[in-house]
Coordinates of C-alpha atoms in Angstrom, one line a residue:
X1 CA -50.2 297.0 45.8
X2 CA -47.1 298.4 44.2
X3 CA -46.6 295.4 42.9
X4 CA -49.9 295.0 41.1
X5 CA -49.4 298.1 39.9
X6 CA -46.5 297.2 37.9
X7 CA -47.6 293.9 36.8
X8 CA -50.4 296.1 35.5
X9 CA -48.4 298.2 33.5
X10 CA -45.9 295.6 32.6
X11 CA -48.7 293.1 31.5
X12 CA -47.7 290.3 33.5
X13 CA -50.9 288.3 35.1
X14 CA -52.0 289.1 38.1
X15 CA -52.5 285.4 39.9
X16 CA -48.9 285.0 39.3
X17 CA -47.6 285.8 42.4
X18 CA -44.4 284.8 44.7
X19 CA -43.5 284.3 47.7
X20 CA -42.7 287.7 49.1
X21 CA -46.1 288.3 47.6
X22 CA -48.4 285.3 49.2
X23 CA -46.9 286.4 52.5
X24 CA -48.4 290.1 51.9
X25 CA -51.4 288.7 51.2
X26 CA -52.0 286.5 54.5
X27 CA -50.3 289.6 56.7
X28 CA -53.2 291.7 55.0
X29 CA -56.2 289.4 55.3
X30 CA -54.7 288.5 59.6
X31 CA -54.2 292.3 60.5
X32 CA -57.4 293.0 58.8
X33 CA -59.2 289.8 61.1
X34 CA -57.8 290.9 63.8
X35 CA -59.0 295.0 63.5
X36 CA -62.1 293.4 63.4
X37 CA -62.7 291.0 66.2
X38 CA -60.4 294.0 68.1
X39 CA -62.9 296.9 67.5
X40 CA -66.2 294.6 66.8
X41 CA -66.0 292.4 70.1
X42 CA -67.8 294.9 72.2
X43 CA -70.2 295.5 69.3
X44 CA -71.3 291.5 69.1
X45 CA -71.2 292.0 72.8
X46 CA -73.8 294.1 72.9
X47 CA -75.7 292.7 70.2
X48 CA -75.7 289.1 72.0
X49 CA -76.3 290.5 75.2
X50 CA -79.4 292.8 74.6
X51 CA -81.3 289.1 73.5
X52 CA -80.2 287.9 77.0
X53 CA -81.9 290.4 79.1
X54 CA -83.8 287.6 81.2
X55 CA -80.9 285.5 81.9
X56 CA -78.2 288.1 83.2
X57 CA -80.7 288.7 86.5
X58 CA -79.9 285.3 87.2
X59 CA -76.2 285.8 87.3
X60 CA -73.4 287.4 89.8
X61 CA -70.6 289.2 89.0
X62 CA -67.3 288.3 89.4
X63 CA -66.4 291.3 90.7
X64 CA -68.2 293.5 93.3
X65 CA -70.6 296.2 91.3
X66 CA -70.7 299.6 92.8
X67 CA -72.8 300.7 95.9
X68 CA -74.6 303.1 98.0
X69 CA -76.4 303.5 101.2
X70 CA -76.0 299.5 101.2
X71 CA -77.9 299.4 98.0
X72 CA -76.3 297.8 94.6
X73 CA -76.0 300.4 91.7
X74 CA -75.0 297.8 88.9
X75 CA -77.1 295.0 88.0
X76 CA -76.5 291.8 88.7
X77 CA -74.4 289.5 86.7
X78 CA -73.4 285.9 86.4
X79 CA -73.1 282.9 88.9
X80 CA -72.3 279.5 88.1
X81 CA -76.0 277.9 89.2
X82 CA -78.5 281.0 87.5
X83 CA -81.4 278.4 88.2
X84 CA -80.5 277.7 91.5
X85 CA -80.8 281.6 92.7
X86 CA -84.2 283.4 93.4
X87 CA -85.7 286.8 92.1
X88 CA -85.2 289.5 94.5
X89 CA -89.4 289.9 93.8
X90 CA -89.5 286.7 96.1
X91 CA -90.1 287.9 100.1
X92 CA -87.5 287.2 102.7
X93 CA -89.5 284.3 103.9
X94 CA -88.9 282.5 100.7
X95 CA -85.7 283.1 99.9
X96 CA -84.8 282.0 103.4
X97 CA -86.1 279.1 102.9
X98 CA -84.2 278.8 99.7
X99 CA -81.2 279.8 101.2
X100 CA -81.6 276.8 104.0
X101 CA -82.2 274.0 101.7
X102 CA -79.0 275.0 99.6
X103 CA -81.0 276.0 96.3
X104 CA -79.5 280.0 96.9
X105 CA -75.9 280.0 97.5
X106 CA -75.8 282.7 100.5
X107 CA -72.6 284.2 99.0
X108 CA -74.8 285.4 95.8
X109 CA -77.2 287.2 98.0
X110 CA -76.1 290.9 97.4
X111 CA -75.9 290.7 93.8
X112 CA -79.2 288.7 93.2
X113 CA -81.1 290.8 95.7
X114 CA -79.7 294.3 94.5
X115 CA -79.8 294.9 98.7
X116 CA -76.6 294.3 101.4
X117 CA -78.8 295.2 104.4
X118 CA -81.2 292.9 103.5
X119 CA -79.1 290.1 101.9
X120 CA -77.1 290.3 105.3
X121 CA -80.8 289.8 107.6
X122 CA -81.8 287.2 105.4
X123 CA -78.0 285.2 105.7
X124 CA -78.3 286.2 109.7
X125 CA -81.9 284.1 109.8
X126 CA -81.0 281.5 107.9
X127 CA -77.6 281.0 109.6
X128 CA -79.8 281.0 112.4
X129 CA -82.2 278.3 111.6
X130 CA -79.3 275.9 109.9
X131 CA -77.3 276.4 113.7
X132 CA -80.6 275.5 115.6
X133 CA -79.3 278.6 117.8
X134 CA -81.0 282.0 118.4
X135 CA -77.8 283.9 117.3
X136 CA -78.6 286.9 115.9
X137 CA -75.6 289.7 116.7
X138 CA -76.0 293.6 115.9
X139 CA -77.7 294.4 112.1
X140 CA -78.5 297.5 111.6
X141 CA -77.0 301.2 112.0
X142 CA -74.0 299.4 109.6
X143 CA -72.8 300.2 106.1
X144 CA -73.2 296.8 104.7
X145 CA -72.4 298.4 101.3
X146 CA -69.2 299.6 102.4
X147 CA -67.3 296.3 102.9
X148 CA -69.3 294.7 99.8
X149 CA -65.8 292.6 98.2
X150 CA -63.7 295.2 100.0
X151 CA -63.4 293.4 103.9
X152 CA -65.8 290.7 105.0
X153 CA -67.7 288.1 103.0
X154 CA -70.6 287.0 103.8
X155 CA -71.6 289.3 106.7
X156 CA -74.2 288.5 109.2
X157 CA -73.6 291.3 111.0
X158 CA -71.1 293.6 113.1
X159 CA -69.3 293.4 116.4
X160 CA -69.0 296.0 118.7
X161 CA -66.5 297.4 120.1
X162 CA -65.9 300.5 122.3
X163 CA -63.3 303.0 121.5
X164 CA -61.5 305.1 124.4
X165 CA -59.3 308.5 123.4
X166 CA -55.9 309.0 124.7
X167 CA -53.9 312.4 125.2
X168 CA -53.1 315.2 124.3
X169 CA -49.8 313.2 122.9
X170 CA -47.2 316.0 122.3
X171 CA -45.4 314.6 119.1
X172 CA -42.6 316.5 117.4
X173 CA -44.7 320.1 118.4
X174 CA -47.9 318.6 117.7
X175 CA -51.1 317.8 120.0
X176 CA -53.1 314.2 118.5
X177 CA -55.5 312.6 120.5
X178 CA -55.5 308.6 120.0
X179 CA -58.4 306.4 119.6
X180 CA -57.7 303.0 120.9
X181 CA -60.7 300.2 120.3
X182 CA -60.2 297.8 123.0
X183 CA -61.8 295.7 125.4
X184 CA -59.3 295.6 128.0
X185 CA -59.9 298.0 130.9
X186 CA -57.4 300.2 132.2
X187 CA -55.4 299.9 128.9
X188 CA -56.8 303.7 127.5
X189 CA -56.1 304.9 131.5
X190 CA -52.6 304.0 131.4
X191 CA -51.9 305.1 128.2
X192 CA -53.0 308.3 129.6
X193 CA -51.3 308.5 132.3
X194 CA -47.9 308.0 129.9
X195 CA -49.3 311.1 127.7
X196 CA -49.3 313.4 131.0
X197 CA -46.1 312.8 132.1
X198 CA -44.5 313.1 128.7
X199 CA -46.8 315.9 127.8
X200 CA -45.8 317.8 131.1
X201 CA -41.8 316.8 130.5
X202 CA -42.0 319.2 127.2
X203 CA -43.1 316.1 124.4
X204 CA -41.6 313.8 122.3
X205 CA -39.9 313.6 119.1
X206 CA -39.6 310.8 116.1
X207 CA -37.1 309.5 113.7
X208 CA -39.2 307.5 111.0
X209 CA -35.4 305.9 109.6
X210 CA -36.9 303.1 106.9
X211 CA -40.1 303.0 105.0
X212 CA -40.7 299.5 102.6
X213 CA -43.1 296.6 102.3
X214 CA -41.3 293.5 101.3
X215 CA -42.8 290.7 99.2
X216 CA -40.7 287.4 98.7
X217 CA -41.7 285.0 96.0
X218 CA -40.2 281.3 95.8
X219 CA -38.4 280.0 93.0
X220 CA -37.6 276.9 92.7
X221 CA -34.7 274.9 90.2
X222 CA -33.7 272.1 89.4
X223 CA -29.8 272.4 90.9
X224 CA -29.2 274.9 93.8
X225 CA -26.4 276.1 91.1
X226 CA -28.8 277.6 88.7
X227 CA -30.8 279.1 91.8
X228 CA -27.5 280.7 92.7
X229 CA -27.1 282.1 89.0
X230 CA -30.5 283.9 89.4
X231 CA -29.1 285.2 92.5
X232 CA -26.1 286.7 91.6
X233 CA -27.8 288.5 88.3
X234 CA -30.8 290.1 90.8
X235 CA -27.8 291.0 93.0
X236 CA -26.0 293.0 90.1
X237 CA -26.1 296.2 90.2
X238 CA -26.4 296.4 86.4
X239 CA -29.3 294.3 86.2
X240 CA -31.2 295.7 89.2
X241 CA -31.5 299.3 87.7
X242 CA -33.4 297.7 85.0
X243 CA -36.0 295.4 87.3
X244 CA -36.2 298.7 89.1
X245 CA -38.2 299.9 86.2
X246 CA -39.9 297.0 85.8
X247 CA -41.5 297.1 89.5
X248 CA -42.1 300.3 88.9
X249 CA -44.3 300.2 86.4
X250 CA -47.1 298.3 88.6
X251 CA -48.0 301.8 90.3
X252 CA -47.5 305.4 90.1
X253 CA -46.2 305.4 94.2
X254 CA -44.7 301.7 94.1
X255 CA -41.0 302.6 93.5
X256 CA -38.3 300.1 94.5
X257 CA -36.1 299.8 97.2
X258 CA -34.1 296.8 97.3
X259 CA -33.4 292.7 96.6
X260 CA -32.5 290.3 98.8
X261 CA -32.1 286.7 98.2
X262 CA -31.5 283.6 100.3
X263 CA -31.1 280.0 99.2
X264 CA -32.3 277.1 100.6
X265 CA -30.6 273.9 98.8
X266 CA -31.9 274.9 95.3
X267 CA -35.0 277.1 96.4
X268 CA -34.4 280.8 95.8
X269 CA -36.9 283.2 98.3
X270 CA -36.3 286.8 96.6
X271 CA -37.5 289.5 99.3
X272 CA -38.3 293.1 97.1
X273 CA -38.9 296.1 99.6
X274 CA -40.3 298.9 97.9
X275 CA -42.5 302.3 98.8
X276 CA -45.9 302.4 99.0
X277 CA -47.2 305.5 99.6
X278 CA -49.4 306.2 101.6
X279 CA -51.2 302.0 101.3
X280 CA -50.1 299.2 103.6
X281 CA -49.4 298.3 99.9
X282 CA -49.3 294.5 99.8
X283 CA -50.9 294.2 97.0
X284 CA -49.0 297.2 95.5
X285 CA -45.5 295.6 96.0
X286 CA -47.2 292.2 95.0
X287 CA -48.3 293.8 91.8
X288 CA -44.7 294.8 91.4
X289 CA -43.3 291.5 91.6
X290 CA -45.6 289.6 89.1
X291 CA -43.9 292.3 86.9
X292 CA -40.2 291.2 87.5
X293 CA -41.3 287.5 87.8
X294 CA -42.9 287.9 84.1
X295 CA -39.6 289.7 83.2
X296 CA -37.4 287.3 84.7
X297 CA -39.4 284.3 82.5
X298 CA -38.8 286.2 79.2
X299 CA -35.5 287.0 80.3
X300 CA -34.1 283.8 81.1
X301 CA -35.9 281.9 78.6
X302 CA -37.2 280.0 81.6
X303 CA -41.1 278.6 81.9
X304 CA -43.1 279.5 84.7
X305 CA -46.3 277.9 86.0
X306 CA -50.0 279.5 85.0
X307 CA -50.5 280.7 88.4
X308 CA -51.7 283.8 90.1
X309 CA -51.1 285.1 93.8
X310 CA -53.3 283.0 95.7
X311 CA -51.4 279.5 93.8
X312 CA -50.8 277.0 96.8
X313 CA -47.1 275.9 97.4
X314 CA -48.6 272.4 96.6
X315 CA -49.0 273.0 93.1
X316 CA -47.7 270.2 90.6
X317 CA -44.8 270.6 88.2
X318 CA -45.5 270.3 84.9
X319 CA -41.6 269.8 83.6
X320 CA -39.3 269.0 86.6
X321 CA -36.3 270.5 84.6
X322 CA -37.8 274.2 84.6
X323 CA -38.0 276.4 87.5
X324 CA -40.9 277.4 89.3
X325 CA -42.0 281.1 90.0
X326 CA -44.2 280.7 93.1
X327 CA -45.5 284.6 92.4
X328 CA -47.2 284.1 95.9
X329 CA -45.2 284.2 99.6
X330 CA -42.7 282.5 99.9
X331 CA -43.0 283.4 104.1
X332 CA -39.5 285.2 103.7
X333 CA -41.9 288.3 103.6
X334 CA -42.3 287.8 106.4
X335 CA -45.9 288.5 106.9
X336 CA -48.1 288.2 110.0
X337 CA -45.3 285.9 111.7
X338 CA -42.8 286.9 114.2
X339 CA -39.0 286.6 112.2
X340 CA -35.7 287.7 112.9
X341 CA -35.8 289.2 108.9
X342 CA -38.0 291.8 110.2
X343 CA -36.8 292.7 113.1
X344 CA -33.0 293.3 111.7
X345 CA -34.3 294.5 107.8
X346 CA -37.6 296.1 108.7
X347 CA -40.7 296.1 107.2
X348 CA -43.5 298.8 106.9
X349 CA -41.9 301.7 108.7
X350 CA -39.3 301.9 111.3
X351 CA -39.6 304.7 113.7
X352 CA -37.5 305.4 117.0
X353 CA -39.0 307.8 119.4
X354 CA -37.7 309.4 122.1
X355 CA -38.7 311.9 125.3
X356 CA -37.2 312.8 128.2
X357 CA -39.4 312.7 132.0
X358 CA -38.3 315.5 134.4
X359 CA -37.7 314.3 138.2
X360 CA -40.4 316.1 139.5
X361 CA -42.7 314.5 137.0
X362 CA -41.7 310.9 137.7
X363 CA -42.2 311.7 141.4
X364 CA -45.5 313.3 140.7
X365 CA -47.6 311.5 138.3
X366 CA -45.7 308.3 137.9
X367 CA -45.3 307.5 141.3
X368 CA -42.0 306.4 141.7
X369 CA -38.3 307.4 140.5
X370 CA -35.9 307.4 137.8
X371 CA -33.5 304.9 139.4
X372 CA -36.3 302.7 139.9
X373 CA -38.1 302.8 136.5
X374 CA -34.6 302.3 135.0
X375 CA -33.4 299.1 137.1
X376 CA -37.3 297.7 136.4
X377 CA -37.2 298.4 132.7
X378 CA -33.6 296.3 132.5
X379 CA -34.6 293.4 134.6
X380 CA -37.8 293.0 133.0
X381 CA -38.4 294.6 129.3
X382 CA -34.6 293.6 128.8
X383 CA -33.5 290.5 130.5
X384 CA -36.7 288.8 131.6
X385 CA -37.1 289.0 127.4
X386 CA -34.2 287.6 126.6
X387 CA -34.6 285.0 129.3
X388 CA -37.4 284.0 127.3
X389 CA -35.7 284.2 123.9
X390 CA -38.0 286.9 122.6
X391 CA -38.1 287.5 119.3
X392 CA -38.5 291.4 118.9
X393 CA -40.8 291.3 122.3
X394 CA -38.2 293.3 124.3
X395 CA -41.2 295.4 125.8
X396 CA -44.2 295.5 128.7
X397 CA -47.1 295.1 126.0
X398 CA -46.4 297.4 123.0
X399 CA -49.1 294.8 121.2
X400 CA -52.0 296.4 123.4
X401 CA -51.4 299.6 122.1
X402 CA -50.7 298.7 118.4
X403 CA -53.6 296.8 118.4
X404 CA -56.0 299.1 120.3
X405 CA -55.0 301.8 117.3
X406 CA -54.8 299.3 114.3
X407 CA -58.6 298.1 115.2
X408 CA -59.3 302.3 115.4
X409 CA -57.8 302.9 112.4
X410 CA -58.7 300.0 110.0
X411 CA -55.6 298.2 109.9
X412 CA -55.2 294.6 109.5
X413 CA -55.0 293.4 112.7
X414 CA -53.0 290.4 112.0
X415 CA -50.4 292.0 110.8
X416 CA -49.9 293.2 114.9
X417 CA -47.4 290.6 115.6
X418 CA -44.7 292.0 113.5
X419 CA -45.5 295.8 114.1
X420 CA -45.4 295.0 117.5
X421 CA -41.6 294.0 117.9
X422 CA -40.3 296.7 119.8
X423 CA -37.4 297.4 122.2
X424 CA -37.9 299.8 125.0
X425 CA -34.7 301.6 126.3
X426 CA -34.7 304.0 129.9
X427 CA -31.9 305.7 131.3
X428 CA -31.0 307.8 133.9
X429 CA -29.8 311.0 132.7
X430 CA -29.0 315.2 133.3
X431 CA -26.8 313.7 136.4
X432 CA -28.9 311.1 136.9
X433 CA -32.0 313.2 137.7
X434 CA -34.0 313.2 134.5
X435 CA -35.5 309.7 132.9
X436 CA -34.8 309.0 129.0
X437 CA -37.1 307.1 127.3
X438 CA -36.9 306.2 123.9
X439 CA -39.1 303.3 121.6
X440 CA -37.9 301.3 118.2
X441 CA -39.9 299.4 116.3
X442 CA -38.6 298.4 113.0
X443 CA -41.8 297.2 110.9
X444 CA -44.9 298.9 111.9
X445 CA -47.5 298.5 108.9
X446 CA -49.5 300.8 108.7
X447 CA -51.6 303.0 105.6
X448 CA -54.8 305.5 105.2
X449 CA -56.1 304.3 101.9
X450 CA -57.4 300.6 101.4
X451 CA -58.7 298.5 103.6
X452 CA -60.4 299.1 106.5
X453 CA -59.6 302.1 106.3
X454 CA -62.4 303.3 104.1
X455 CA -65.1 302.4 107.1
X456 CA -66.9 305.1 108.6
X457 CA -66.1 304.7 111.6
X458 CA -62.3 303.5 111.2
X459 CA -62.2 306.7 108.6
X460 CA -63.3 309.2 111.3
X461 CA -61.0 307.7 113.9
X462 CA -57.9 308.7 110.8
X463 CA -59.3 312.1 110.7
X464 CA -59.1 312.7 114.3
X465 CA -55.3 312.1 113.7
X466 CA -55.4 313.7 110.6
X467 CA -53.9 311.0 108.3
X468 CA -57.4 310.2 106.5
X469 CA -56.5 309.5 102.9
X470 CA -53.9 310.2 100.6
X471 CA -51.8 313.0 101.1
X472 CA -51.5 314.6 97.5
X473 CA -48.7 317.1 98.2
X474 CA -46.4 314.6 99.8
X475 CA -47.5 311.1 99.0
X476 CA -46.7 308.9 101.8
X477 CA -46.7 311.4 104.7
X478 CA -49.7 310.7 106.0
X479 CA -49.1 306.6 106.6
X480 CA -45.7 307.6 108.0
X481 CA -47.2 310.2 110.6
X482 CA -49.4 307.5 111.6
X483 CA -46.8 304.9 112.5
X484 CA -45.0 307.2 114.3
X485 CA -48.4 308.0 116.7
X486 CA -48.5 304.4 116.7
X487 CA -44.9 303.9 118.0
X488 CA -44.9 307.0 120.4
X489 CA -48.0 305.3 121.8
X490 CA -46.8 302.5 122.5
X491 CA -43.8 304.7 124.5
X492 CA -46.7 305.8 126.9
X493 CA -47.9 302.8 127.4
X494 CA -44.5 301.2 128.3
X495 CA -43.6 304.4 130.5
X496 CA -47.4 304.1 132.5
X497 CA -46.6 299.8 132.8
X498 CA -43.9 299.3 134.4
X499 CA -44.4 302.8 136.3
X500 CA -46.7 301.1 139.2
X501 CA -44.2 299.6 141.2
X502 CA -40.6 300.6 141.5
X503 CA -38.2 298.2 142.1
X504 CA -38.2 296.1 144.6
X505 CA -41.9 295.6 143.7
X506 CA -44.7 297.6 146.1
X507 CA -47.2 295.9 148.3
X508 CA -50.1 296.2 145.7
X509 CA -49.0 295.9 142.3
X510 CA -51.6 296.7 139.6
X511 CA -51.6 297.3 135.8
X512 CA -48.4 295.0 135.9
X513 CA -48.5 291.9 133.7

């Protein structure tokens, strides 16, 4: 505009312009193109979408809309098939039939019908009719809203399961009583039994030492040399303070930890640990890695695959010369799978508990004695284990009691068999008199928020403990004091076990697998 100005004053015609000039000009008319499709989307948007009313009932969304009291708030929005799905004015009769001859897809049935309870009864009866069998399992006095794209798809209906309290455990001064949902008998019993004779021996105390979820993306090069590069620049020290900031921004509690990295010929699995908070926080830490992975791309000039967490390891190369960010697990996690990378590096938290049983206790509610329990503990949690070649399963049955309490509590369930390793330790101590007890389990995964957690009846269980939620003064706590009830548990449990028959074994043995 300058310009014009002084061709204006200067006389010189305006359409004679050069190249500095014509450059303006397009910079001009793209910034102003793109302020307008910017600001005026949403406005066409609307415009196009209020001439569409009586389509968009015949669509799902893509993402779950909001509910209450199992009912859908949002309206419904868009499926693939829209012709294919029926109006929720239909009766259950119809739509069953629908849903039987393939016309409805039964996974649209919540947002079409505007109803969980009822899309779940009318997916039960048609399930029902498709099988040829009369299965129809528990429907109502459930929150079908509740898990609506949050923990089960396509519901037909609930399981139950009984839930069994354990204590008073005396933990570091406190008094928690422990809901365990389990179908085993005798499992709450002899976890009870352990809470007595700790409780009466004065309690326990923790030492929560590490506290990280661990993600491990794959990537994969063309020579193991240029995988080893990559390697030695996330192991710098230099470089990792600024991928720390770059993890970090995924989350306001994701803050990271640490890199490791292993080769494999010229595959590179990159394990980030980082805190959580108080999530599980897989998808947290997950979120965090896409972030260095994308960094990594722009960083190393490198091209990396369109692909987001859920890619398959089978994906196709599209130039065998670039490498290949697999943002997804690379199993060097390792998640839901027993490995030695968890039981040495932890994952989730690592607590070590510890409490020590007076004589007269052991004699009185244990039934046997210290020697006994001690001898027993080596020849079976410790030897008989390693005669075996457990892998972190130095223990009677610490899985009962993590998974009695992850099922209470809204955990993931699978996620049992690496919070389960666990090494169980007993000695003879105060002149041999008194019995020492003490639990470590290195990756116990555990959270309050997410999940399961959310469930009524898994969120009243954490507010028994009182770890529901987020703890806003001290973010984190509240998963942390969790795993440690877990791990303690899991000490009663051992302690009540193996405390049946003393060594050699009694004429009845019972409650010893």
């Amino acid at each position: 505009m300058r310009r014009w100005r002084e061709k204006v004053l200067k006389s010189i015609p305006l359409h004679a312009v050069d190249l500095s000039e014509l450059l303006s000009i397009v910079s001009a008319a793209a910034s102003l193109i793109y302020l307008l499709s910017f600001f005026g989307i949403a406005f066409v948007q609307s415009v196009v979408s209020s001439n569409d009313d009586e389509v968009e009932e015949f669509f799902s969304v893509s993402s779950p809309p909001p509910v209450s009291d199992n009912k859908v708030i949002a309206s419904p929005a868009p499926v693939a098939e829209p012709a294919s799905l029926v109006l929720p004015e239909c009766n259950d009769e119809e739509i069953i039939a629908s849903v039987v001859c393939g016309k409805t897809p039964s996974y649209s049935l919540e947002s079409v019908l505007g109803d969980c309870h009822r899309a779940t009864a009318i997916r039960r009866e048609a399930l029902s009719r498709i099988s040829g069998r009369n299965w129809r399992p528990p429907l109502d006095g459930f929150d079908y809203g509740s898990i609506l794209g949050q923990c089960c798809e396509l519901p037909v209906g609930y399981v139950q399961l009984p839930v069994g309290i354990a204590g008073p455990l005396m933990l570091d001064g406190r008094e928690f009583y422990v809901p365990m949902a389990t179908t085993e008998g005798c499992l709450v019993a002899s976890a009870n039994r352990g809470c007595k004779a700790i409780a009466e021996s004065g309690g326990a105390s923790s030492v929560l030492f590490r506290d990280g979820m661990t993600r491990a993306p794959v990537v994969r090069f063309p020579t193991a040399a240029r995988a080893a590069e990559l390697k030695f620049f996330l192991e710098e020290s230099d470089n990792y303070d600024t991928l720390s900031v770059v993890f970090n921004r995924s989350s306001r509690f994701a803050r990271l930890q640490g890199i490791k990295c292993s080769l494999a010929g010229r595959n590179l699995y990159v394990r980030f640990s980082c805190s959580t908070g108080d999530a599980m926080g897989m998808n947290m830490v997950s979120k965090g890695v896409q972030n260095v992975l994308d960094y990594l791309q722009n960083g190393f000039q490198t091209w990396m695959l369109s692909a987001s967490l859920a890619t398959p390891l089978g994906i196709l190369l599209r130039n065998s010369s670039d490498p290949i960010f697999w943002p997804g697990d690379g199993n060097f996690c390792s998640d839901k799978k027993p490995a030695a990378v968890n039981w040495i590096e932890g994952r989730g938290k690592s607590v070590v508990c510890e409490a020590v049983i007076k004589e007269d206790v052991v004699k009185k509610v244990l039934k046997t004695t210290v020697s006994a329990l001690v001898e027993l503990n080596t020849i079976k949690n410790l030897a008989g284990s390693a005669v075996a070649g457990a892998l972190g399963g130095y223990n009677a049955h610490a899985s009962n009691i993590v998974t009695a309490i992850f099922i209470a509590t809204g955990q993931d369930p699978a996620q049992n068999v690496e919070s389960s390793h666990c090494i169980t330790m007993m000695e003879a101590v105060n002149k041999g008199k008194d019995l020492h007890i003490s639990i470590t389990m290195p990756s116990i995964e555990v959270g309050t928020v997410g999940g399961g957690t959310q469930l009524a009846s898994q969120s009243a269980c954490l507010d028994l403990l009182g770890v529901k939620g987020s703890c806003f003064e001290s973010p984190g706590s509240n998963a942390r004091l969790l795993a440690t009830i877990v791990a303690e548990q899991c000490s009663r449990g051992a302690l009540s076990h193996v405390s049946p028959c003393s060594w050699p074994p009694c004429e009845e043995p019972h409650e010893v697998q």
